[in-house]
Amino acid sequence: MKNQIAEMIHSAIEAAYEGVQGIPSAEEILASIEIPPERAMGDYAYPCFKLAKVLRSAPPVIAKNVCEKIGSGDAKAVTAGGYLNFFLDRESFAKKTLGSVKSAGGAWGGSSVGSGKTICLDYSSINIAKRFSIGHLTTTVLGHSLSRIFRFLGYKTVSINHLGDWGTQFGKMLYAYKTWGSESEVAEKGVTELLRLYVKFHEEAEKNPSLDDEGRAWFKKIEEGDAEATRLFQWFKELTLRDTERVYKLLGVSFDSYAGESFYNDKMERVIDELSEKGLLTESEGAKIVDLEKYDMPPCLILKKDGATLYATRDIAAALYRKDTYDFDQCLYVVAYQQDLHFRQIFKVVELMGYEWAKNMKHVSFGMISYEGQTLSTRKGHIVFLEDLLKLAQEKALEVIEQKNPELPDKESVARQVGIGAVIYADLSNNRIKDIDFWWDRVLSFDGETGPYVQYTHARCCSLLQKAREAGIAPAEPDFKALCDDEAQEALRLLSRFPDVVKEAASRYEPSLITRAVTDICQAYNKYYYEHRILDGEPSEVAAKVLLTEMIRDTVKTGLYLIGIEAPEKM
Ligand code: ARG
């Protein structure tokens, strides 16, 4: 619609000021079209002030001249001082918008712009022998949502869980297990027991520093492929993955690849050789580094004094491997902002290696999460395990359902959808770089900007549509005059811009734009719902109002899907 108006303005200016040089193009006009603060002023406005110089005339005069040349169409133009205000033809706007949403067949906002392109997304990327804490919630839900958004736009996506499964800490873990642990305890308690052993190691090592050497020795065994060390380490890894799989299942998250740090063990030599052939490696106190001083960054450490590789070395190997294997158009790293320097360094090193595609790697960073006002800290022992949080969310959602709708069938599974949805919504409702503070009473409320509120609106649409079916209202051609009121028009306006929101969410890696958009749609629809009797009136009017409800339901469901939230039909 905005495009069409820009074209109309452009032709009208040309007609009114024939032959004048410097008339702005339709695109330039498009960029200056505004949405007036109040509906009574019009649906769109075009300020003529910038034209004064080119057209050598006062803005109100220009507005008047141009307005006279605007023909009748889907929008009516009037002048207000130096402004041209446009009023859409409400009936045809309703008809066009709902026609487009309907023909998208439940995928309004989707497209094929990405077809033939591949995007790698590195997210969640948990660490072995640690329990899944809420510190890894954002990367998981943000990455998952982005992968859905890109697929919705036709891209092929590769979801990668770059496991943290390498490093000296695993040597310490093995030493601790061999010294204080037992197979049965670990088998029974899983990762919790591994954590206990790890903490014990650090307590003991404080008294007896020689334990660090023991830890290193065990890590060397893992590195050299010693049978026992390898077997135990694999076992610990399986235990951790089994633990996290439960959480992924609750969140509906899955991965195409679990190639983590250890996967690159046999791919390190290529990196080191290549770096040294390209003259990028220098020695510094026995270690090998890539000097990045010229780029205002500390050196990127590639090999330690003892020849061990590092996190960064593995990430460089991973980048080369991903490019070779998937030939990505973009490779996204969904990781907290604390690792900003790390990613700037490795992207720079890959660029210095001469790979022009280095520019297609992006760090999608995000802020910190705190829980009921407290920051999380492993050291201070303040960890919130994600599985506990999600269980609590489900219990609390069940309590709310028991209060509000005790007759609801299949309460447990709705409580799961609502509880988990509330947590995901809370995480994806703000600009990703903003820190998040997680409070139960805010997250689970049924009104305000929350997951349950959006889900509830969806369920409300579903039940209204069911009522419409049951009422046996005669099918009729919708009469779009029934949707010309302000409330319906506002809901339609939000529906019509949903595809732009999805595109922008993808280009800015910002699912919160979708969260915002579905919430706005729900608020607009609820306002409509309270002020209008949807099932009353002529069959053709009811048909139009029911169609609006149906398209709202579909779009809200799509929006929820894109942020990773389920949409129960009854709540
Ligand atoms: N395992 C790391 C952590 O938990 C995140 C890894 C991110 N991905 C990467 N390719 N470095 O902090």
Coordinates of C-alpha atoms and ligand atoms in Angstrom, one line a residue:
M1 CA 0.0 0.0 0.0
K2 CA 2.8 2.4 1.0
N3 CA 4.6 1.6 -2.3
Q4 CA 1.4 2.3 -4.2
I5 CA 1.0 5.6 -2.5
A6 CA 4.7 6.5 -3.2
E7 CA 4.1 5.8 -6.9
M8 CA 0.9 7.9 -6.9
I9 CA 2.7 10.9 -5.3
H10 CA 5.6 10.6 -7.7
S11 CA 3.4 10.7 -10.8
A12 CA 1.3 13.5 -9.3
I13 CA 4.4 15.6 -8.7
E14 CA 5.6 15.0 -12.2
A15 CA 2.2 15.9 -13.6
A16 CA 2.0 19.1 -11.5
Y17 CA 5.6 20.2 -12.1
E18 CA 6.3 18.9 -15.6
G19 CA 9.9 19.2 -16.8
V20 CA 11.3 20.3 -13.4
Q21 CA 14.7 18.8 -12.6
G22 CA 15.3 17.0 -9.3
I23 CA 11.9 15.5 -8.5
P24 CA 12.5 12.7 -6.0
S25 CA 12.1 9.1 -7.2
A26 CA 9.3 6.9 -6.0
E27 CA 11.8 5.2 -3.7
E28 CA 12.9 8.4 -2.1
I29 CA 9.3 9.4 -1.6
L30 CA 8.6 6.0 0.0
A31 CA 11.4 6.6 2.5
S32 CA 9.8 9.9 3.7
I33 CA 6.2 8.6 4.0
E34 CA 5.2 8.8 7.6
I35 CA 2.4 7.3 9.7
P36 CA 0.5 10.1 11.3
P37 CA 0.3 10.0 15.2
E38 CA -3.5 9.9 15.0
R39 CA -5.7 8.0 12.8
A40 CA -8.0 10.9 12.2
M41 CA -5.1 12.6 10.3
G42 CA -5.0 9.8 7.8
D43 CA -3.3 6.4 7.4
Y44 CA -0.2 7.8 5.7
A45 CA 1.3 11.3 5.4
Y46 CA 3.8 12.8 3.0
P47 CA 5.6 16.0 4.2
C48 CA 6.2 18.4 1.3
F49 CA 8.8 20.5 3.0
K50 CA 11.8 18.9 1.4
L51 CA 10.3 19.7 -2.0
A52 CA 10.2 23.4 -1.4
K53 CA 13.7 24.0 -2.7
V54 CA 13.4 21.9 -5.9
L55 CA 10.0 23.1 -6.8
R56 CA 10.6 26.7 -5.7
S57 CA 7.3 27.1 -3.9
A58 CA 5.9 27.0 -0.4
P59 CA 5.1 23.5 1.0
P60 CA 1.3 24.2 1.4
V61 CA 1.1 25.3 -2.2
I62 CA 3.0 22.2 -3.3
A63 CA 0.7 20.0 -1.3
K64 CA -2.3 21.6 -2.9
N65 CA -1.0 21.3 -6.5
V66 CA 0.1 17.7 -6.1
C67 CA -3.2 16.8 -4.4
E68 CA -5.2 18.0 -7.3
K69 CA -3.2 15.6 -9.6
I70 CA -3.8 12.6 -7.5
G71 CA -6.5 10.4 -9.1
S72 CA -9.0 8.4 -7.2
G73 CA -7.8 4.9 -6.2
D74 CA -7.5 2.8 -3.1
A75 CA -6.5 5.9 -1.2
K76 CA -7.9 9.4 -1.0
A77 CA -5.6 12.3 -0.5
V78 CA -6.3 15.6 1.4
T79 CA -3.9 18.4 2.3
A80 CA -3.2 19.7 5.8
G81 CA -0.7 22.6 5.6
G82 CA 2.5 21.3 4.1
Y83 CA 1.3 17.7 4.4
L84 CA -0.4 15.4 2.0
N85 CA -2.5 13.0 4.1
F86 CA -3.8 9.8 2.7
F87 CA -6.9 7.9 3.8
L88 CA -7.0 4.3 2.6
D89 CA -10.2 3.0 1.2
R90 CA -10.9 0.9 4.2
E91 CA -13.1 -1.6 2.4
S92 CA -10.6 -2.4 -0.3
F93 CA -7.8 -2.5 2.2
A94 CA -9.6 -5.1 4.3
K95 CA -10.4 -7.1 1.2
K96 CA -6.8 -7.0 -0.1
T97 CA -5.1 -7.7 3.2
L98 CA -7.3 -10.7 4.1
G99 CA -7.1 -12.0 0.5
S100 CA -3.3 -12.0 0.7
V101 CA -3.1 -13.6 4.2
K102 CA -5.5 -16.3 3.1
S103 CA -3.7 -17.1 -0.1
A104 CA -0.5 -17.6 2.0
G105 CA -2.2 -20.7 3.3
G106 CA -1.1 -20.4 7.0
A107 CA 2.4 -19.1 6.0
W108 CA 1.8 -15.4 5.9
G109 CA 5.1 -13.6 5.9
G110 CA 7.0 -16.6 4.5
S111 CA 8.8 -16.4 1.2
S112 CA 11.5 -18.0 -0.9
V113 CA 14.0 -15.1 -0.9
G114 CA 16.5 -17.4 0.7
S115 CA 16.1 -20.3 -1.7
G116 CA 19.4 -21.8 -2.8
K117 CA 21.3 -20.2 0.2
T118 CA 22.6 -21.9 3.3
I119 CA 23.0 -20.4 6.7
C120 CA 24.9 -22.2 9.5
L121 CA 23.8 -21.4 13.0
D122 CA 26.1 -22.2 15.9
Y123 CA 23.9 -22.1 19.0
S124 CA 23.3 -23.6 22.4
S125 CA 26.9 -25.1 22.2
I126 CA 26.9 -26.5 25.7
N127 CA 29.8 -27.7 27.7
I128 CA 30.4 -31.3 28.6
A129 CA 30.2 -32.4 32.2
K130 CA 28.2 -29.3 33.2
R131 CA 24.5 -29.2 33.7
F132 CA 22.4 -27.2 31.4
S133 CA 21.9 -23.9 33.3
I134 CA 19.8 -20.9 32.4
G135 CA 23.0 -19.3 31.3
H136 CA 22.6 -21.3 28.1
L137 CA 18.9 -20.5 27.7
T138 CA 19.2 -17.4 25.5
T139 CA 21.6 -18.9 23.0
T140 CA 19.4 -22.0 22.7
V141 CA 16.0 -20.2 22.1
L142 CA 17.5 -17.4 20.1
G143 CA 19.4 -19.7 17.8
H144 CA 16.4 -22.0 17.4
S145 CA 14.1 -19.1 16.6
L146 CA 16.5 -17.7 14.0
S147 CA 16.8 -21.1 12.3
R148 CA 13.0 -21.2 12.0
I149 CA 12.8 -17.6 10.7
F150 CA 15.4 -18.3 8.0
R151 CA 13.8 -21.5 7.0
F152 CA 10.5 -19.6 6.7
L153 CA 12.2 -17.3 4.3
G154 CA 13.4 -20.2 2.2
Y155 CA 17.0 -20.6 3.4
K156 CA 18.5 -24.0 4.1
T157 CA 19.7 -23.9 7.7
V158 CA 22.3 -26.0 9.4
S159 CA 21.9 -26.0 13.2
I160 CA 25.2 -26.8 14.9
N161 CA 25.8 -27.6 18.6
H162 CA 29.5 -26.8 18.9
L163 CA 30.0 -28.8 22.0
G164 CA 32.6 -27.7 24.6
D165 CA 34.2 -31.1 24.9
W166 CA 37.9 -30.3 25.0
G167 CA 40.3 -28.9 27.4
T168 CA 42.5 -29.6 30.5
Q169 CA 39.4 -29.5 32.8
F170 CA 38.5 -32.9 31.5
G171 CA 41.8 -34.3 32.6
K172 CA 41.1 -33.0 36.1
M173 CA 37.7 -34.6 35.9
L174 CA 39.2 -37.9 35.1
Y175 CA 41.7 -37.7 37.8
A176 CA 38.9 -36.8 40.3
Y177 CA 36.8 -39.7 39.1
K178 CA 39.7 -42.2 39.4
T179 CA 40.6 -40.9 42.8
W180 CA 37.3 -40.2 44.6
G181 CA 34.6 -41.5 42.3
S182 CA 32.8 -44.7 41.5
E183 CA 31.1 -46.1 38.5
S184 CA 27.9 -46.7 40.3
E185 CA 27.6 -43.2 41.7
V186 CA 28.2 -41.6 38.3
A187 CA 25.8 -44.0 36.6
E188 CA 23.2 -43.2 39.2
K189 CA 23.6 -39.4 39.6
G190 CA 25.0 -38.5 36.2
V191 CA 26.3 -35.0 35.7
T192 CA 25.5 -33.9 39.2
E193 CA 28.1 -36.4 40.4
L194 CA 30.6 -35.3 37.8
L195 CA 30.2 -31.7 39.1
R196 CA 30.7 -32.8 42.7
L197 CA 33.9 -34.5 41.7
Y198 CA 35.1 -31.5 39.8
V199 CA 34.5 -29.2 42.8
K200 CA 36.3 -31.7 45.0
F201 CA 39.3 -31.6 42.7
H202 CA 39.5 -27.8 43.0
E203 CA 39.2 -28.0 46.8
E204 CA 42.0 -30.6 47.0
A205 CA 44.1 -28.8 44.5
E206 CA 44.2 -25.7 46.6
K207 CA 45.8 -27.7 49.4
N208 CA 48.0 -29.7 47.1
P209 CA 49.0 -27.9 43.9
S210 CA 50.6 -31.0 42.4
L211 CA 47.1 -32.3 41.6
D212 CA 47.1 -29.9 38.6
D213 CA 50.0 -31.9 37.1
E214 CA 47.9 -35.0 37.6
G215 CA 45.1 -33.4 35.8
R216 CA 47.3 -32.4 33.0
A217 CA 48.7 -36.0 32.8
W218 CA 45.2 -37.3 32.4
F219 CA 44.3 -34.8 29.8
K220 CA 47.4 -35.9 27.9
K221 CA 46.0 -39.4 28.0
I222 CA 42.8 -38.3 26.4
E223 CA 44.8 -36.4 23.8
E224 CA 46.9 -39.5 23.0
G225 CA 43.9 -41.7 22.7
D226 CA 44.6 -43.9 25.8
A227 CA 41.9 -46.5 25.9
E228 CA 40.7 -46.0 29.4
A229 CA 40.8 -42.2 29.3
T230 CA 38.9 -42.2 26.0
R231 CA 36.3 -44.6 27.2
L232 CA 35.6 -42.6 30.4
F233 CA 35.6 -39.3 28.6
Q234 CA 33.1 -40.7 26.0
W235 CA 30.9 -41.9 28.8
F236 CA 30.9 -38.5 30.5
K237 CA 30.0 -37.0 27.3
E238 CA 27.1 -39.3 26.7
L239 CA 25.8 -38.6 30.2
T240 CA 25.8 -34.9 29.6
L241 CA 24.1 -35.2 26.3
R242 CA 21.4 -37.4 27.7
D243 CA 20.8 -34.8 30.4
T244 CA 20.6 -32.0 27.8
E245 CA 18.4 -34.0 25.4
R246 CA 15.6 -33.9 28.0
V247 CA 15.8 -30.1 28.0
Y248 CA 16.0 -29.9 24.2
K249 CA 12.9 -32.1 24.0
L250 CA 11.0 -29.8 26.3
L251 CA 12.0 -26.8 24.2
G252 CA 11.4 -28.5 20.9
V253 CA 14.9 -27.9 19.8
S254 CA 17.1 -30.2 17.7
F255 CA 20.3 -30.0 15.8
D256 CA 21.8 -31.1 12.5
S257 CA 25.3 -31.5 13.9
Y258 CA 26.9 -32.0 17.3
A259 CA 30.4 -31.5 15.9
G260 CA 32.1 -29.7 18.8
E261 CA 35.6 -28.8 19.8
S262 CA 37.0 -32.3 20.0
F263 CA 35.7 -33.0 16.5
Y264 CA 38.4 -30.8 15.2
N265 CA 41.3 -32.7 16.8
D266 CA 42.4 -34.2 13.5
K267 CA 41.8 -31.0 11.6
M268 CA 44.2 -28.8 13.6
E269 CA 47.4 -29.5 11.6
R270 CA 45.9 -28.1 8.4
V271 CA 45.2 -24.8 10.3
I272 CA 48.6 -24.5 11.8
D273 CA 50.3 -25.4 8.5
E274 CA 48.2 -22.9 6.6
L275 CA 48.8 -20.2 9.1
S276 CA 52.5 -20.7 9.0
E277 CA 52.7 -21.0 5.2
K278 CA 50.8 -17.7 5.0
G279 CA 53.3 -16.1 7.3
L280 CA 50.8 -15.3 10.0
L281 CA 52.3 -17.2 12.9
T282 CA 54.8 -15.6 15.2
E283 CA 56.4 -16.8 18.4
S284 CA 55.8 -15.2 21.7
E285 CA 57.3 -16.6 24.9
G286 CA 57.3 -20.1 23.4
A287 CA 53.7 -19.9 22.2
K288 CA 52.5 -19.4 18.7
I289 CA 50.2 -16.5 18.0
V290 CA 48.7 -14.4 15.3
D291 CA 49.7 -10.8 15.9
L292 CA 46.6 -8.5 15.7
E293 CA 48.1 -5.3 17.0
K294 CA 47.5 -3.5 13.7
Y295 CA 43.8 -4.1 14.2
D296 CA 43.8 -3.0 17.8
M297 CA 43.3 -6.4 19.3
P298 CA 45.4 -8.6 21.5
P299 CA 47.1 -11.5 19.8
C300 CA 45.1 -14.6 18.9
L301 CA 46.7 -17.5 20.7
I302 CA 47.0 -20.5 18.4
L303 CA 49.4 -23.0 20.2
K304 CA 50.4 -23.0 23.8
K305 CA 54.0 -23.5 24.9
D306 CA 53.4 -27.3 25.3
G307 CA 51.9 -27.5 21.8
A308 CA 48.3 -27.7 22.9
T309 CA 45.7 -26.0 20.7
L310 CA 43.1 -23.6 22.1
Y311 CA 39.4 -22.6 21.8
A312 CA 40.3 -20.1 19.1
T313 CA 42.4 -22.6 17.1
R314 CA 39.4 -25.0 17.1
D315 CA 37.0 -22.2 16.0
I316 CA 39.3 -21.4 13.1
A317 CA 39.3 -25.0 12.1
A318 CA 35.5 -25.1 12.5
A319 CA 35.1 -22.1 10.2
L320 CA 37.1 -23.7 7.4
Y321 CA 35.4 -27.0 7.9
R322 CA 31.9 -25.4 7.8
K323 CA 32.7 -23.5 4.6
D324 CA 34.0 -26.6 3.0
T325 CA 31.2 -28.8 4.1
Y326 CA 28.1 -26.6 3.8
D327 CA 29.4 -23.8 1.6
F328 CA 27.4 -21.3 3.7
D329 CA 26.3 -17.9 2.7
Q330 CA 26.3 -16.9 6.3
C331 CA 27.7 -18.5 9.4
L332 CA 26.1 -17.1 12.6
Y333 CA 27.5 -17.6 16.1
V334 CA 24.8 -17.1 18.7
V335 CA 26.9 -16.5 21.7
A336 CA 26.8 -14.0 24.7
Y337 CA 28.5 -10.7 24.2
Q338 CA 31.3 -11.6 26.6
Q339 CA 32.9 -13.5 23.7
D340 CA 32.9 -10.5 21.4
L341 CA 36.7 -10.2 21.3
H342 CA 37.1 -13.9 20.7
F343 CA 34.9 -13.7 17.6
R344 CA 36.4 -10.5 16.3
Q345 CA 39.8 -12.2 16.6
I346 CA 39.0 -15.4 14.8
F347 CA 37.0 -13.6 12.0
K348 CA 40.1 -11.4 11.5
V349 CA 42.5 -14.4 11.4
V350 CA 40.3 -16.1 8.8
E351 CA 40.2 -12.9 6.8
L352 CA 44.0 -12.6 7.0
M353 CA 44.3 -16.1 5.7
G354 CA 42.8 -14.7 2.5
Y355 CA 39.3 -16.0 2.7
E356 CA 36.9 -13.3 1.5
W357 CA 34.0 -15.1 3.0
A358 CA 35.2 -14.2 6.4
K359 CA 32.9 -11.3 6.2
N360 CA 29.9 -13.7 6.1
M361 CA 30.6 -14.9 9.7
K362 CA 28.6 -12.9 12.3
H363 CA 28.6 -12.9 16.0
V364 CA 24.9 -12.6 17.0
S365 CA 25.5 -11.5 20.6
F366 CA 23.1 -11.1 23.5
G367 CA 23.0 -9.8 27.0
M368 CA 23.0 -11.6 30.4
I369 CA 20.2 -13.2 32.2
S370 CA 19.6 -12.9 35.9
Y371 CA 17.0 -14.7 38.0
E372 CA 14.6 -12.9 40.3
G373 CA 17.1 -10.1 40.7
Q374 CA 20.2 -12.2 41.2
T375 CA 23.0 -12.6 38.7
L376 CA 24.1 -16.2 38.0
S377 CA 27.5 -17.2 39.0
T378 CA 29.1 -20.7 38.9
R379 CA 31.7 -19.6 41.3
K380 CA 29.3 -18.3 44.0
G381 CA 27.3 -21.4 43.5
H382 CA 24.3 -19.5 42.2
I383 CA 23.2 -21.6 39.3
V384 CA 19.7 -22.2 38.1
F385 CA 19.4 -25.4 36.1
L386 CA 17.3 -25.1 33.1
E387 CA 15.5 -28.3 33.6
D388 CA 14.4 -27.2 37.1
L389 CA 13.3 -23.9 35.7
L390 CA 11.2 -25.5 32.9
K391 CA 9.6 -28.0 35.4
L392 CA 8.7 -25.1 37.7
A393 CA 7.3 -23.2 34.8
Q394 CA 5.0 -26.2 33.9
E395 CA 3.9 -26.6 37.6
K396 CA 3.1 -22.9 37.9
A397 CA 1.2 -22.9 34.6
L398 CA -0.8 -25.9 35.8
E399 CA -1.7 -24.0 39.0
V400 CA -3.0 -21.1 36.9
I401 CA -5.0 -23.5 34.7
E402 CA -6.5 -25.1 37.8
Q403 CA -7.7 -21.8 39.0
K404 CA -8.9 -20.4 35.7
N405 CA -10.2 -23.4 33.8
P406 CA -10.3 -26.6 35.9
E407 CA -12.4 -28.4 33.3
L408 CA -9.8 -28.0 30.6
P409 CA -9.1 -31.4 28.9
D410 CA -5.5 -32.5 28.7
K411 CA -4.4 -30.0 31.3
E412 CA -0.8 -31.4 31.7
S413 CA 0.1 -31.0 28.1
V414 CA -1.4 -27.5 27.9
A415 CA 0.5 -26.6 31.1
R416 CA 3.7 -27.8 29.3
Q417 CA 3.0 -25.6 26.3
V418 CA 2.1 -22.6 28.4
G419 CA 4.9 -22.9 31.0
I420 CA 7.6 -23.4 28.4
G421 CA 6.1 -20.8 26.1
A422 CA 6.2 -18.3 28.9
V423 CA 9.9 -18.8 29.5
I424 CA 10.7 -18.6 25.8
Y425 CA 8.6 -15.5 25.4
A426 CA 10.3 -13.8 28.3
D427 CA 13.7 -14.5 26.8
L428 CA 12.8 -13.3 23.3
S429 CA 10.7 -10.2 24.1
N430 CA 13.4 -7.7 24.3
N431 CA 16.1 -6.5 22.1
R432 CA 18.7 -9.3 22.3
I433 CA 21.5 -7.2 23.5
K434 CA 19.5 -6.1 26.6
D435 CA 20.1 -7.9 29.8
I436 CA 17.2 -10.0 30.9
D437 CA 15.8 -10.2 34.5
F438 CA 13.6 -13.2 34.9
W439 CA 10.7 -12.9 37.4
W440 CA 8.0 -15.5 37.7
D441 CA 5.1 -13.2 38.3
R442 CA 5.9 -11.2 35.2
V443 CA 6.5 -14.2 33.0
L444 CA 3.4 -16.2 33.7
S445 CA 0.8 -13.5 33.9
F446 CA -2.2 -13.9 31.5
D447 CA -2.3 -10.2 30.8
G448 CA 0.3 -7.8 29.8
E449 CA 3.0 -8.7 27.4
T450 CA 3.6 -12.4 28.1
G451 CA 3.6 -15.7 26.4
P452 CA 0.3 -16.9 28.0
Y453 CA -1.4 -13.7 26.9
V454 CA -0.5 -14.3 23.3
Q455 CA -1.4 -18.0 23.5
Y456 CA -4.6 -17.1 25.2
T457 CA -5.6 -14.8 22.3
H458 CA -4.8 -17.6 19.8
A459 CA -7.0 -19.9 21.8
R460 CA -9.8 -17.3 22.0
C461 CA -9.7 -17.1 18.2
C462 CA -9.9 -20.9 17.9
S463 CA -12.9 -21.1 20.3
L464 CA -14.7 -18.3 18.5
L465 CA -14.2 -20.0 15.2
Q466 CA -15.5 -23.2 16.7
K467 CA -18.6 -21.3 17.9
A468 CA -19.1 -19.9 14.5
R469 CA -19.0 -23.4 13.0
E470 CA -21.4 -24.8 15.6
A471 CA -23.8 -21.9 15.1
G472 CA -24.2 -23.1 11.6
I473 CA -24.1 -19.6 10.1
A474 CA -24.9 -19.8 6.4
P475 CA -21.7 -19.4 4.4
A476 CA -21.7 -16.1 2.5
E477 CA -19.4 -13.9 0.5
P478 CA -17.7 -11.7 3.1
D479 CA -18.9 -8.1 3.1
F480 CA -15.7 -6.1 3.8
K481 CA -17.7 -3.0 4.8
A482 CA -18.1 -4.8 8.1
L483 CA -14.4 -4.3 8.7
C484 CA -14.2 -0.5 8.2
D485 CA -14.2 0.4 11.9
D486 CA -11.0 1.7 13.6
E487 CA -10.4 -1.5 15.6
A488 CA -10.7 -3.9 12.7
Q489 CA -8.5 -1.5 10.6
E490 CA -5.8 -1.4 13.2
A491 CA -5.7 -5.2 13.4
L492 CA -5.6 -5.3 9.6
R493 CA -2.8 -2.8 9.4
L494 CA -0.7 -4.9 11.8
L495 CA -1.5 -8.1 9.8
S496 CA -0.5 -6.3 6.5
R497 CA 2.9 -5.4 7.8
F498 CA 3.8 -8.8 9.4
P499 CA 5.8 -10.0 6.3
D500 CA 8.1 -6.9 6.6
V501 CA 8.6 -7.7 10.3
V502 CA 9.7 -11.2 9.5
K503 CA 12.2 -9.9 7.0
E504 CA 13.5 -7.3 9.4
A505 CA 13.8 -9.9 12.2
A506 CA 16.0 -12.0 9.9
S507 CA 18.2 -9.2 8.6
R508 CA 18.8 -7.9 12.2
Y509 CA 18.9 -11.4 13.8
E510 CA 16.2 -10.1 16.1
P511 CA 13.3 -12.4 16.8
S512 CA 12.0 -10.0 19.4
L513 CA 10.6 -8.0 16.5
I514 CA 8.3 -10.9 15.8
T515 CA 7.4 -11.2 19.5
R516 CA 6.5 -7.5 19.5
A517 CA 4.5 -7.9 16.3
V518 CA 2.4 -10.8 17.5
T519 CA 1.8 -9.1 20.8
D520 CA 0.6 -6.0 19.0
I521 CA -1.7 -8.1 16.8
C522 CA -3.2 -9.8 19.9
Q523 CA -3.7 -6.5 21.6
A524 CA -5.4 -5.0 18.5
Y525 CA -7.6 -8.1 18.1
N526 CA -8.6 -8.2 21.8
K527 CA -9.7 -4.6 21.5
Y528 CA -11.7 -5.5 18.5
Y529 CA -13.2 -8.5 20.2
Y530 CA -14.4 -6.4 23.2
E531 CA -16.0 -3.7 21.1
H532 CA -17.7 -5.8 18.4
R533 CA -20.1 -8.6 18.3
I534 CA -18.4 -10.9 15.8
L535 CA -21.1 -13.5 15.4
D536 CA -24.0 -11.0 15.1
G537 CA -25.2 -9.4 11.9
E538 CA -25.9 -10.3 8.3
P539 CA -24.3 -13.6 7.2
S540 CA -22.0 -11.6 4.8
E541 CA -20.9 -9.3 7.7
V542 CA -20.3 -12.2 10.0
A543 CA -18.3 -13.9 7.2
A544 CA -16.0 -10.9 7.0
K545 CA -15.5 -10.7 10.8
V546 CA -14.9 -14.5 11.0
L547 CA -12.4 -14.3 8.2
L548 CA -10.5 -11.6 10.1
T549 CA -10.5 -13.8 13.2
E550 CA -9.2 -16.8 11.2
M551 CA -6.4 -14.8 9.7
I552 CA -5.5 -13.4 13.1
R553 CA -5.4 -16.9 14.5
D554 CA -3.1 -18.1 11.6
T555 CA -0.7 -15.2 11.9
V556 CA -0.4 -15.4 15.7
K557 CA 0.2 -19.1 15.3
T558 CA 2.9 -18.5 12.7
G559 CA 4.5 -15.8 14.9
L560 CA 4.6 -18.1 17.9
Y561 CA 6.1 -20.8 15.8
L562 CA 8.8 -18.5 14.6
I563 CA 9.9 -17.7 18.1
G564 CA 9.7 -21.4 19.1
I565 CA 6.4 -21.4 21.1
E566 CA 3.5 -23.8 20.7
A567 CA -0.1 -22.6 20.2
P568 CA -2.6 -24.7 22.2
E569 CA -6.2 -24.4 20.8
K570 CA -7.8 -24.5 24.2
M571 CA -6.5 -22.9 27.4
Ligands
ARG1 N1 30.8 -23.7 24.6 C1 30.9 -22.3 24.6 C2 30.4 -21.7 25.9 O1 29.5 -22.3 26.5 C3 30.2 -21.6 23.5 C4 30.7 -22.0 22.1 C5 30.2 -21.1 21.0 N2 30.5 -21.5 19.7 C6 31.7 -21.4 19.2 N3 31.9 -21.8 18.0 N4 32.7 -20.9 19.8 O2 30.7 -20.6 26.3

